[in-house]
Amino acid sequence: MRIRPVLALATAAAALVVAAPQGSAATPPGTTAAKVAACPEKTLTLAARQSADPTVVRISVTNHSKRTCTVDRIPTVTFGDLDGAALPVPVGDSGPYRIGAGGTAHAAVRTIGDLSDPEARRVDSITVSADPARFGRTFTARQLGAGDEVLVWEPVTTWWKPSAAAADKALGLK
């Protein structure tokens, strides 16, 4: 009779592991679960560029230190003087994302779903941060390759991914 409670506990534990949100066990293959320090801001380089799709901006963060460190798994992307930030896809909470020494993480940001949307806002810059507690870097529309303005309405961002292709896939791009 004691086997049932133990079996029930094992089944419940397995269900919790399977139901865990994406990235909650975000220890990349070949690494240990040891705590890794946050990346010092001075060791990071943020980049952003309009993709061939005028509704998408690709962003990246590179770790120039000699050690693996972490950034927040969800990049913070804000738009000009508008309130709020791009929402994460998939929905999730903040957490660490490891970037190896010399490594780069990528994300894709859909700024607007339909360029002809009459509710579109126009901004002359976006700001990207690898951690919501930091200021990040501001890119003008011209620096992005977007001309004079970036159209924004209900923006979304992927979590950091190991490649630009993985970020595109997470955003549903081909």
Tab-separated table of N, CA and C in Angstrom:
chain	number	residue	atom	x	y	z
A	1	MET	N	0.801	-1.197	0.000
A	1	MET	CA	0.000	0.000	0.000
A	1	MET	C	0.846	1.264	0.000
A	2	ARG	N	2.054	1.189	0.471
A	2	ARG	CA	2.917	2.360	0.480
A	2	ARG	C	3.409	2.711	-0.918
A	3	ILE	N	3.348	1.827	-1.818
A	3	ILE	CA	3.821	2.077	-3.182
A	3	ILE	C	2.957	3.125	-3.864
A	4	ARG	N	1.679	3.108	-3.649
A	4	ARG	CA	0.787	4.073	-4.308
A	4	ARG	C	1.150	5.517	-3.998
A	5	PRO	N	1.311	5.905	-2.725
A	5	PRO	CA	1.673	7.294	-2.475
A	5	PRO	C	3.003	7.673	-3.129
A	6	VAL	N	3.984	6.787	-3.084
A	6	VAL	CA	5.274	7.070	-3.712
A	6	VAL	C	5.095	7.201	-5.220
A	7	LEU	N	4.328	6.288	-5.821
A	7	LEU	CA	4.068	6.348	-7.253
A	7	LEU	C	3.318	7.624	-7.607
A	8	ALA	N	2.360	8.008	-6.779
A	8	ALA	CA	1.608	9.246	-7.025
A	8	ALA	C	2.534	10.456	-6.957
A	9	LEU	N	3.459	10.462	-5.980
A	9	LEU	CA	4.409	11.571	-5.887
A	9	LEU	C	5.326	11.609	-7.105
A	10	ALA	N	5.799	10.468	-7.542
A	10	ALA	CA	6.669	10.418	-8.725
A	10	ALA	C	5.925	10.897	-9.958
A	11	THR	N	4.668	10.489	-10.094
A	11	THR	CA	3.856	10.923	-11.234
A	11	THR	C	3.627	12.419	-11.190
A	12	ALA	N	3.338	12.956	-10.014
A	12	ALA	CA	3.123	14.400	-9.871
A	12	ALA	C	4.398	15.169	-10.188
A	13	ALA	N	5.545	14.672	-9.724
A	13	ALA	CA	6.819	15.337	-10.009
A	13	ALA	C	7.107	15.326	-11.506
A	14	ALA	N	6.849	14.204	-12.157
A	14	ALA	CA	7.064	14.134	-13.608
A	14	ALA	C	6.153	15.101	-14.340
A	15	ALA	N	4.910	15.225	-13.889
A	15	ALA	CA	3.968	16.152	-14.523
A	15	ALA	C	4.449	17.589	-14.387
A	16	LEU	N	5.011	17.936	-13.236
A	16	LEU	CA	5.527	19.296	-13.043
A	16	LEU	C	6.696	19.582	-13.981
A	17	VAL	N	7.564	18.616	-14.163
A	17	VAL	CA	8.705	18.812	-15.060
A	17	VAL	C	8.224	19.008	-16.486
A	18	VAL	N	7.270	18.206	-16.921
A	18	VAL	CA	6.747	18.316	-18.285
A	18	VAL	C	6.010	19.635	-18.481
A	19	ALA	N	5.314	20.100	-17.437
A	19	ALA	CA	4.513	21.321	-17.553
A	19	ALA	C	5.309	22.597	-17.286
A	20	ALA	N	6.595	22.471	-16.986
A	20	ALA	CA	7.404	23.655	-16.685
A	20	ALA	C	7.428	24.585	-17.887
A	21	PRO	N	7.366	25.913	-17.663
A	21	PRO	CA	7.378	26.861	-18.770
A	21	PRO	C	8.692	26.812	-19.535
A	22	GLN	N	8.638	27.218	-20.808
A	22	GLN	CA	9.819	27.217	-21.655
A	22	GLN	C	10.926	28.004	-20.984
A	23	GLY	N	12.118	27.415	-20.958
A	23	GLY	CA	13.265	28.118	-20.429
A	23	GLY	C	13.434	28.008	-18.927
A	24	SER	N	12.484	27.393	-18.203
A	24	SER	CA	12.654	27.320	-16.769
A	24	SER	C	13.779	26.368	-16.415
A	25	ALA	N	14.091	25.453	-17.277
A	25	ALA	CA	15.238	24.577	-17.110
A	25	ALA	C	16.259	24.952	-18.165
A	26	ALA	N	16.543	26.245	-18.259
A	26	ALA	CA	17.313	26.794	-19.365
A	26	ALA	C	18.811	26.619	-19.205
A	27	THR	N	19.249	25.471	-18.760
A	27	THR	CA	20.666	25.198	-18.727
A	27	THR	C	21.030	24.580	-20.063
A	28	PRO	N	21.813	25.298	-20.887
A	28	PRO	CA	22.156	24.775	-22.203
A	28	PRO	C	22.899	23.460	-22.101
A	29	PRO	N	22.794	22.611	-23.132
A	29	PRO	CA	23.507	21.335	-23.132
A	29	PRO	C	24.997	21.550	-22.917
A	30	GLY	N	25.606	20.680	-22.122
A	30	GLY	CA	27.039	20.753	-21.900
A	30	GLY	C	27.446	21.734	-20.814
A	31	THR	N	26.485	22.344	-20.108
A	31	THR	CA	26.825	23.261	-19.033
A	31	THR	C	26.258	22.728	-17.731
A	32	THR	N	26.754	23.256	-16.636
A	32	THR	CA	26.254	22.826	-15.341
A	32	THR	C	25.203	23.812	-14.856
A	33	ALA	N	24.519	23.436	-13.809
A	33	ALA	CA	23.460	24.285	-13.274
A	33	ALA	C	24.005	25.309	-12.281
A	34	ALA	N	25.339	25.433	-12.163
A	34	ALA	CA	25.932	26.392	-11.236
A	34	ALA	C	25.501	27.814	-11.579
A	35	LYS	N	25.367	28.645	-10.549
A	35	LYS	CA	24.967	30.034	-10.743
A	35	LYS	C	26.050	30.777	-11.530
A	36	VAL	N	25.609	31.530	-12.517
A	36	VAL	CA	26.514	32.310	-13.355
A	36	VAL	C	26.187	33.777	-13.150
A	37	ALA	N	27.213	34.602	-13.012
A	37	ALA	CA	27.027	36.032	-12.742
A	37	ALA	C	26.402	36.750	-13.929
A	38	ALA	N	25.736	37.849	-13.632
A	38	ALA	CA	25.181	38.713	-14.677
A	38	ALA	C	26.330	39.340	-15.459
A	39	CYS	N	26.098	39.549	-16.743
A	39	CYS	CA	27.116	40.165	-17.588
A	39	CYS	C	27.303	41.630	-17.180
A	40	PRO	N	28.538	42.055	-16.953
A	40	PRO	CA	28.758	43.483	-16.726
A	40	PRO	C	28.377	44.257	-17.995
A	41	GLU	N	27.692	45.363	-17.827
A	41	GLU	CA	27.201	46.119	-18.986
A	41	GLU	C	28.328	46.491	-19.948
A	42	LYS	N	29.513	46.811	-19.418
A	42	LYS	CA	30.627	47.230	-20.273
A	42	LYS	C	31.165	46.101	-21.149
A	43	THR	N	30.796	44.849	-20.859
A	43	THR	CA	31.271	43.730	-21.679
A	43	THR	C	30.288	43.358	-22.784
A	44	LEU	N	29.146	44.045	-22.848
A	44	LEU	CA	28.108	43.712	-23.821
A	44	LEU	C	28.053	44.729	-24.956
A	45	THR	N	27.805	44.232	-26.157
A	45	THR	CA	27.529	45.102	-27.297
A	45	THR	C	26.150	44.750	-27.822
A	46	LEU	N	25.284	45.744	-27.888
A	46	LEU	CA	23.944	45.562	-28.441
A	46	LEU	C	23.934	46.053	-29.881
A	47	ALA	N	23.238	45.330	-30.744
A	47	ALA	CA	23.096	45.728	-32.143
A	47	ALA	C	21.638	45.581	-32.541
A	48	ALA	N	21.207	46.390	-33.506
A	48	ALA	CA	19.832	46.311	-34.021
A	48	ALA	C	19.845	46.744	-35.479
A	49	ARG	N	19.021	46.066	-36.276
A	49	ARG	CA	18.962	46.357	-37.709
A	49	ARG	C	17.608	45.933	-38.258
A	50	GLN	N	17.032	46.776	-39.093
A	50	GLN	CA	15.786	46.445	-39.788
A	50	GLN	C	16.042	45.214	-40.659
A	51	SER	N	15.141	44.251	-40.641
A	51	SER	CA	15.295	43.086	-41.512
A	51	SER	C	14.736	43.416	-42.896
A	52	ALA	N	14.791	42.461	-43.797
A	52	ALA	CA	14.200	42.653	-45.128
A	52	ALA	C	12.696	42.876	-45.016
A	53	ASP	N	12.090	42.328	-43.966
A	53	ASP	CA	10.670	42.542	-43.680
A	53	ASP	C	10.552	43.862	-42.910
A	54	PRO	N	9.896	44.884	-43.439
A	54	PRO	CA	9.856	46.183	-42.768
A	54	PRO	C	9.098	46.205	-41.437
A	55	THR	N	8.481	45.095	-41.068
A	55	THR	CA	7.789	45.032	-39.775
A	55	THR	C	8.665	44.401	-38.697
A	56	VAL	N	9.878	43.975	-39.053
A	56	VAL	CA	10.730	43.224	-38.123
A	56	VAL	C	12.099	43.883	-37.969
A	57	VAL	N	12.533	44.002	-36.719
A	57	VAL	CA	13.882	44.457	-36.398
A	57	VAL	C	14.593	43.285	-35.737
A	58	ARG	N	15.802	43.019	-36.175
A	58	ARG	CA	16.614	41.966	-35.555
A	58	ARG	C	17.564	42.630	-34.573
A	59	ILE	N	17.668	42.046	-33.389
A	59	ILE	CA	18.563	42.576	-32.377
A	59	ILE	C	19.506	41.479	-31.901
A	60	SER	N	20.641	41.896	-31.365
A	60	SER	CA	21.592	40.922	-30.829
A	60	SER	C	22.363	41.543	-29.674
A	61	VAL	N	22.919	40.675	-28.845
A	61	VAL	CA	23.791	41.090	-27.753
A	61	VAL	C	24.991	40.144	-27.768
A	62	THR	N	26.181	40.733	-27.727
A	62	THR	CA	27.418	39.957	-27.743
A	62	THR	C	28.157	40.159	-26.426
A	63	ASN	N	28.618	39.050	-25.862
A	63	ASN	CA	29.387	39.038	-24.618
A	63	ASN	C	30.871	39.076	-24.987
A	64	HIS	N	31.532	40.193	-24.729
A	64	HIS	CA	32.955	40.338	-25.058
A	64	HIS	C	33.879	39.951	-23.901
A	65	SER	N	33.316	39.428	-22.829
A	65	SER	CA	34.162	39.033	-21.701
A	65	SER	C	34.773	37.656	-21.966
A	66	LYS	N	35.632	37.235	-21.064
A	66	LYS	CA	36.299	35.936	-21.190
A	66	LYS	C	35.583	34.855	-20.397
A	67	ARG	N	34.385	35.183	-19.891
A	67	ARG	CA	33.612	34.229	-19.088
A	67	ARG	C	32.168	34.179	-19.554
A	68	THR	N	31.537	33.050	-19.325
A	68	THR	CA	30.095	32.949	-19.531
A	68	THR	C	29.416	33.829	-18.492
A	69	CYS	N	28.382	34.548	-18.915
A	69	CYS	CA	27.628	35.389	-17.997
A	69	CYS	C	26.170	35.377	-18.455
A	70	THR	N	25.314	36.064	-17.720
A	70	THR	CA	23.888	36.033	-18.055
A	70	THR	C	23.327	37.427	-18.308
A	71	VAL	N	22.308	37.443	-19.176
A	71	VAL	CA	21.458	38.607	-19.389
A	71	VAL	C	20.041	38.134	-19.083
A	72	ASP	N	19.074	39.028	-19.089
A	72	ASP	CA	17.694	38.604	-18.903
A	72	ASP	C	17.251	37.847	-20.156
A	73	ARG	N	16.501	36.778	-20.008
A	73	ARG	CA	16.120	35.971	-21.177
A	73	ARG	C	15.184	36.704	-22.136
A	74	ILE	N	14.577	37.803	-21.669
A	74	ILE	CA	13.682	38.587	-22.520
A	74	ILE	C	14.306	39.966	-22.730
A	75	PRO	N	14.682	40.303	-23.969
A	75	PRO	CA	15.225	41.641	-24.187
A	75	PRO	C	14.151	42.696	-23.930
A	76	THR	N	14.577	43.843	-23.433
A	76	THR	CA	13.665	44.960	-23.224
A	76	THR	C	13.781	45.873	-24.431
A	77	VAL	N	12.673	46.080	-25.133
A	77	VAL	CA	12.661	46.917	-26.333
A	77	VAL	C	11.568	47.963	-26.160
A	78	THR	N	11.970	49.238	-26.166
A	78	THR	CA	11.031	50.343	-26.051
A	78	THR	C	11.117	51.205	-27.307
A	79	PHE	N	10.102	52.024	-27.514
A	79	PHE	CA	9.947	52.744	-28.776
A	79	PHE	C	9.804	54.246	-28.551
A	80	GLY	N	10.848	54.995	-28.940
A	80	GLY	CA	10.809	56.451	-28.851
A	80	GLY	C	10.299	56.914	-27.506
A	81	ASP	N	9.322	57.829	-27.539
A	81	ASP	CA	8.764	58.365	-26.298
A	81	ASP	C	7.442	57.688	-25.915
A	82	LEU	N	7.155	56.523	-26.517
A	82	LEU	CA	5.923	55.799	-26.181
A	82	LEU	C	6.094	55.048	-24.860
A	83	ASP	N	4.996	54.867	-24.145
A	83	ASP	CA	5.022	54.092	-22.908
A	83	ASP	C	5.022	52.611	-23.236
A	84	GLY	N	5.633	51.822	-22.374
A	84	GLY	CA	5.586	50.376	-22.504
A	84	GLY	C	6.724	49.824	-23.343
A	85	ALA	N	6.741	48.501	-23.422
A	85	ALA	CA	7.786	47.786	-24.147
A	85	ALA	C	7.148	46.675	-24.966
A	86	ALA	N	7.914	46.137	-25.899
A	86	ALA	CA	7.443	44.997	-26.688
A	86	ALA	C	7.158	43.834	-25.740
A	87	LEU	N	6.068	43.126	-25.984
A	87	LEU	CA	5.694	41.984	-25.156
A	87	LEU	C	6.429	40.740	-25.622
A	88	PRO	N	6.796	39.856	-24.688
A	88	PRO	CA	7.535	38.652	-25.081
A	88	PRO	C	6.647	37.594	-25.736
A	89	VAL	N	7.241	36.913	-26.697
A	89	VAL	CA	6.614	35.763	-27.350
A	89	VAL	C	7.603	34.604	-27.248
A	90	PRO	N	7.292	33.530	-26.505
A	90	PRO	CA	6.057	33.305	-25.782
A	90	PRO	C	6.016	34.155	-24.515
A	91	VAL	N	4.824	34.265	-23.953
A	91	VAL	CA	4.658	34.983	-22.697
A	91	VAL	C	5.515	34.277	-21.651
A	92	GLY	N	6.167	35.030	-20.817
A	92	GLY	CA	7.000	34.428	-19.784
A	92	GLY	C	7.551	35.479	-18.858
A	93	ASP	N	8.202	35.012	-17.826
A	93	ASP	CA	8.791	35.899	-16.835
A	93	ASP	C	10.280	36.066	-17.092
A	94	SER	N	10.834	37.074	-16.469
A	94	SER	CA	12.270	37.297	-16.523
A	94	SER	C	12.991	36.096	-15.944
A	95	GLY	N	14.214	35.922	-16.382
A	95	GLY	CA	15.067	34.851	-15.896
A	95	GLY	C	16.400	34.961	-16.595
A	96	PRO	N	17.399	34.231	-16.133
A	96	PRO	CA	18.720	34.348	-16.744
A	96	PRO	C	18.824	33.610	-18.083
A	97	TYR	N	19.613	34.192	-18.973
A	97	TYR	CA	19.962	33.554	-20.240
A	97	TYR	C	21.480	33.605	-20.341
A	98	ARG	N	22.112	32.457	-20.465
A	98	ARG	CA	23.568	32.374	-20.510
A	98	ARG	C	24.106	32.706	-21.897
A	99	ILE	N	25.172	33.496	-21.894
A	99	ILE	CA	25.903	33.779	-23.125
A	99	ILE	C	27.364	33.438	-22.853
A	100	GLY	N	27.904	32.518	-23.628
A	100	GLY	CA	29.290	32.113	-23.450
A	100	GLY	C	30.262	33.233	-23.787
A	101	ALA	N	31.488	33.076	-23.354
A	101	ALA	CA	32.535	34.052	-23.654
A	101	ALA	C	32.632	34.237	-25.164
A	102	GLY	N	32.510	35.475	-25.614
A	102	GLY	CA	32.567	35.767	-27.048
A	102	GLY	C	31.306	35.408	-27.804
A	103	GLY	N	30.292	34.923	-27.114
A	103	GLY	CA	29.050	34.488	-27.763
A	103	GLY	C	28.075	35.623	-28.024
A	104	THR	N	27.131	35.341	-28.923
A	104	THR	CA	26.097	36.309	-29.288
A	104	THR	C	24.730	35.650	-29.179
A	105	ALA	N	23.776	36.387	-28.642
A	105	ALA	CA	22.375	35.944	-28.591
A	105	ALA	C	21.572	36.846	-29.524
A	106	HIS	N	20.497	36.298	-30.080
A	106	HIS	CA	19.695	37.011	-31.074
A	106	HIS	C	18.231	37.020	-30.677
A	107	ALA	N	17.526	38.063	-31.102
A	107	ALA	CA	16.073	38.148	-30.922
A	107	ALA	C	15.489	38.858	-32.132
A	108	ALA	N	14.207	38.643	-32.357
A	108	ALA	CA	13.491	39.327	-33.441
A	108	ALA	C	12.335	40.095	-32.815
A	109	VAL	N	12.105	41.310	-33.309
A	109	VAL	CA	11.055	42.177	-32.782
A	109	VAL	C	10.106	42.538	-33.918
A	110	ARG	N	8.833	42.183	-33.770
A	110	ARG	CA	7.829	42.640	-34.735
A	110	ARG	C	7.269	43.932	-34.177
A	111	THR	N	7.522	45.036	-34.890
A	111	THR	CA	7.097	46.344	-34.399
A	111	THR	C	5.629	46.617	-34.694
A	112	ILE	N	5.133	46.032	-35.793
A	112	ILE	CA	3.742	46.252	-36.215
A	112	ILE	C	3.321	45.076	-37.087
A	113	GLY	N	2.064	44.700	-37.015
A	113	GLY	CA	1.573	43.591	-37.816
A	113	GLY	C	1.219	43.988	-39.239
A	114	ASP	N	0.690	45.201	-39.416
A	114	ASP	CA	0.222	45.664	-40.722
A	114	ASP	C	0.692	47.102	-40.921
A	115	LEU	N	1.542	47.320	-41.912
A	115	LEU	CA	2.100	48.654	-42.155
A	115	LEU	C	1.039	49.700	-42.480
A	116	SER	N	-0.122	49.273	-42.952
A	116	SER	CA	-1.178	50.234	-43.290
A	116	SER	C	-2.158	50.454	-42.131
A	117	ASP	N	-1.865	49.909	-40.966
A	117	ASP	CA	-2.740	50.047	-39.806
A	117	ASP	C	-2.908	51.534	-39.461
A	118	PRO	N	-4.151	52.032	-39.452
A	118	PRO	CA	-4.372	53.451	-39.172
A	118	PRO	C	-4.025	53.846	-37.730
A	119	GLU	N	-3.883	52.874	-36.835
A	119	GLU	CA	-3.554	53.182	-35.440
A	119	GLU	C	-2.053	53.178	-35.186
A	120	ALA	N	-1.258	52.963	-36.231
A	120	ALA	CA	0.196	52.898	-36.072
A	120	ALA	C	0.738	54.192	-35.476
A	121	ARG	N	1.683	54.022	-34.580
A	121	ARG	CA	2.418	55.149	-34.027
A	121	ARG	C	3.737	55.223	-34.783
A	122	ARG	N	4.295	56.409	-34.843
A	122	ARG	CA	5.564	56.604	-35.524
A	122	ARG	C	6.581	57.122	-34.522
A	123	VAL	N	7.735	56.454	-34.472
A	123	VAL	CA	8.800	56.882	-33.572
A	123	VAL	C	10.091	57.031	-34.367
A	124	ASP	N	10.998	57.823	-33.838
A	124	ASP	CA	12.254	58.030	-34.547
A	124	ASP	C	13.392	57.182	-33.983
A	125	SER	N	13.085	56.336	-32.950
A	125	SER	CA	14.132	55.492	-32.375
A	125	SER	C	13.526	54.326	-31.598
A	126	ILE	N	14.374	53.319	-31.365
A	126	ILE	CA	14.033	52.250	-30.423
A	126	ILE	C	15.210	52.105	-29.468
A	127	THR	N	14.918	51.635	-28.269
A	127	THR	CA	15.966	51.373	-27.290
A	127	THR	C	15.919	49.901	-26.927
A	128	VAL	N	17.088	49.278	-26.920
A	128	VAL	CA	17.214	47.852	-26.624
A	128	VAL	C	18.092	47.694	-25.394
A	129	SER	N	17.660	46.842	-24.470
A	129	SER	CA	18.460	46.533	-23.296
A	129	SER	C	18.454	45.020	-23.073
A	130	ALA	N	19.591	44.497	-22.647
A	130	ALA	CA	19.691	43.073	-22.331
A	130	ALA	C	19.207	42.779	-20.921
A	131	ASP	N	18.907	43.825	-20.160
A	131	ASP	CA	18.446	43.692	-18.788
A	131	ASP	C	17.529	44.870	-18.483
A	132	PRO	N	16.318	44.628	-17.970
A	132	PRO	CA	15.395	45.742	-17.736
A	132	PRO	C	15.893	46.752	-16.696
A	133	ALA	N	16.904	46.390	-15.906
A	133	ALA	CA	17.437	47.306	-14.905
A	133	ALA	C	18.505	48.240	-15.493
A	134	ARG	N	18.805	48.072	-16.784
A	134	ARG	CA	19.838	48.892	-17.424
A	134	ARG	C	19.225	49.770	-18.495
A	135	PHE	N	19.932	50.836	-18.840
A	135	PHE	CA	19.431	51.772	-19.844
A	135	PHE	C	19.464	51.202	-21.250
A	136	GLY	N	20.442	50.410	-21.599
A	136	GLY	CA	20.532	49.848	-22.940
A	136	GLY	C	21.110	50.830	-23.937
A	137	ARG	N	20.784	50.602	-25.203
A	137	ARG	CA	21.310	51.435	-26.288
A	137	ARG	C	20.159	51.880	-27.178
A	138	THR	N	20.175	53.147	-27.553
A	138	THR	CA	19.144	53.691	-28.430
A	138	THR	C	19.657	53.717	-29.863
A	139	PHE	N	18.799	53.275	-30.783
A	139	PHE	CA	19.095	53.259	-32.216
A	139	PHE	C	18.090	54.160	-32.914
A	140	THR	N	18.568	55.103	-33.711
A	140	THR	CA	17.645	55.933	-34.483
A	140	THR	C	17.074	55.098	-35.622
A	141	ALA	N	15.961	55.547	-36.172
A	141	ALA	CA	15.363	54.849	-37.314
A	141	ALA	C	16.385	54.749	-38.447
A	142	ARG	N	17.151	55.784	-38.670
A	142	ARG	CA	18.180	55.759	-39.721
A	142	ARG	C	19.257	54.729	-39.417
A	143	GLN	N	19.711	54.640	-38.168
A	143	GLN	CA	20.717	53.636	-37.804
A	143	GLN	C	20.185	52.221	-38.017
A	144	LEU	N	18.891	52.041	-37.821
A	144	LEU	CA	18.278	50.724	-38.029
A	144	LEU	C	18.170	50.376	-39.508
A	145	GLY	N	18.212	51.410	-40.366
A	145	GLY	CA	17.972	51.193	-41.788
A	145	GLY	C	16.492	51.258	-42.114
A	146	ALA	N	15.729	51.961	-41.255
A	146	ALA	CA	14.278	52.039	-41.414
A	146	ALA	C	13.819	53.387	-41.977
A	147	GLY	N	14.742	54.211	-42.425
A	147	GLY	CA	14.357	55.531	-42.931
A	147	GLY	C	14.196	56.523	-41.802
A	148	ASP	N	13.137	57.356	-41.877
A	148	ASP	CA	12.923	58.418	-40.891
A	148	ASP	C	12.124	57.981	-39.669
A	149	GLU	N	11.427	56.838	-39.764
A	149	GLU	CA	10.558	56.442	-38.652
A	149	GLU	C	10.342	54.935	-38.616
A	150	VAL	N	9.992	54.486	-37.430
A	150	VAL	CA	9.621	53.088	-37.213
A	150	VAL	C	8.140	53.091	-36.871
A	151	LEU	N	7.361	52.287	-37.587
A	151	LEU	CA	5.936	52.160	-37.292
A	151	LEU	C	5.760	51.144	-36.171
A	152	VAL	N	4.920	51.502	-35.187
A	152	VAL	CA	4.741	50.656	-34.000
A	152	VAL	C	3.264	50.504	-33.689
A	153	TRP	N	2.842	49.270	-33.463
A	153	TRP	CA	1.513	48.978	-32.919
A	153	TRP	C	1.527	47.542	-32.428
A	154	GLU	N	1.292	47.356	-31.150
A	154	GLU	CA	1.292	46.045	-30.501
A	154	GLU	C	2.575	45.256	-30.796
A	155	PRO	N	3.740	45.825	-30.448
A	155	PRO	CA	5.014	45.151	-30.731
A	155	PRO	C	5.240	43.928	-29.843
A	156	VAL	N	5.943	42.942	-30.399
A	156	VAL	CA	6.322	41.728	-29.660
A	156	VAL	C	7.791	41.431	-29.917
A	157	THR	N	8.419	40.779	-28.954
A	157	THR	CA	9.814	40.360	-29.090
A	157	THR	C	9.958	38.898	-28.691
A	158	THR	N	10.870	38.217	-29.345
A	158	THR	CA	11.194	36.853	-28.938
A	158	THR	C	12.110	36.910	-27.728
A	159	TRP	N	12.281	35.779	-27.078
A	159	TRP	CA	13.308	35.638	-26.057
A	159	TRP	C	14.632	35.580	-26.802
A	160	TRP	N	15.748	35.758	-26.092
A	160	TRP	CA	17.056	35.586	-26.722
A	160	TRP	C	17.179	34.151	-27.212
A	161	LYS	N	17.773	34.004	-28.381
A	161	LYS	CA	17.958	32.694	-29.018
A	161	LYS	C	19.418	32.559	-29.451
A	162	PRO	N	19.879	31.331	-29.703
A	162	PRO	CA	21.285	31.139	-30.087
A	162	PRO	C	21.610	31.587	-31.521
A	163	SER	N	20.589	31.818	-32.351
A	163	SER	CA	20.848	32.245	-33.733
A	163	SER	C	19.716	33.151	-34.217
A	164	ALA	N	20.019	33.918	-35.268
A	164	ALA	CA	18.991	34.769	-35.869
A	164	ALA	C	17.882	33.905	-36.459
A	165	ALA	N	18.240	32.750	-37.033
A	165	ALA	CA	17.235	31.852	-37.606
A	165	ALA	C	16.282	31.337	-36.530
A	166	ALA	N	16.816	31.017	-35.351
A	166	ALA	CA	15.979	30.545	-34.254
A	166	ALA	C	15.043	31.666	-33.768
A	167	ALA	N	15.540	32.900	-33.748
A	167	ALA	CA	14.698	34.031	-33.352
A	167	ALA	C	13.595	34.250	-34.382
A	168	ASP	N	13.935	34.182	-35.668
A	168	ASP	CA	12.920	34.317	-36.723
A	168	ASP	C	11.843	33.241	-36.594
A	169	LYS	N	12.284	32.015	-36.342
A	169	LYS	CA	11.345	30.898	-36.199
A	169	LYS	C	10.413	31.126	-35.013
A	170	ALA	N	10.957	31.624	-33.904
A	170	ALA	CA	10.138	31.888	-32.715
A	170	ALA	C	9.097	32.971	-32.981
A	171	LEU	N	9.402	33.876	-33.899
A	171	LEU	CA	8.463	34.950	-34.260
A	171	LEU	C	7.501	34.505	-35.353
A	172	GLY	N	7.718	33.298	-35.902
A	172	GLY	CA	6.845	32.768	-36.939
A	172	GLY	C	7.251	33.197	-38.336
A	173	LEU	N	8.508	33.630	-38.486
A	173	LEU	CA	9.006	34.023	-39.813
A	173	LEU	C	9.603	32.803	-40.505
A	174	LYS	N	9.723	32.890	-41.804
A	174	LYS	CA	10.314	31.767	-42.558
A	174	LYS	C	11.800	31.891	-42.657
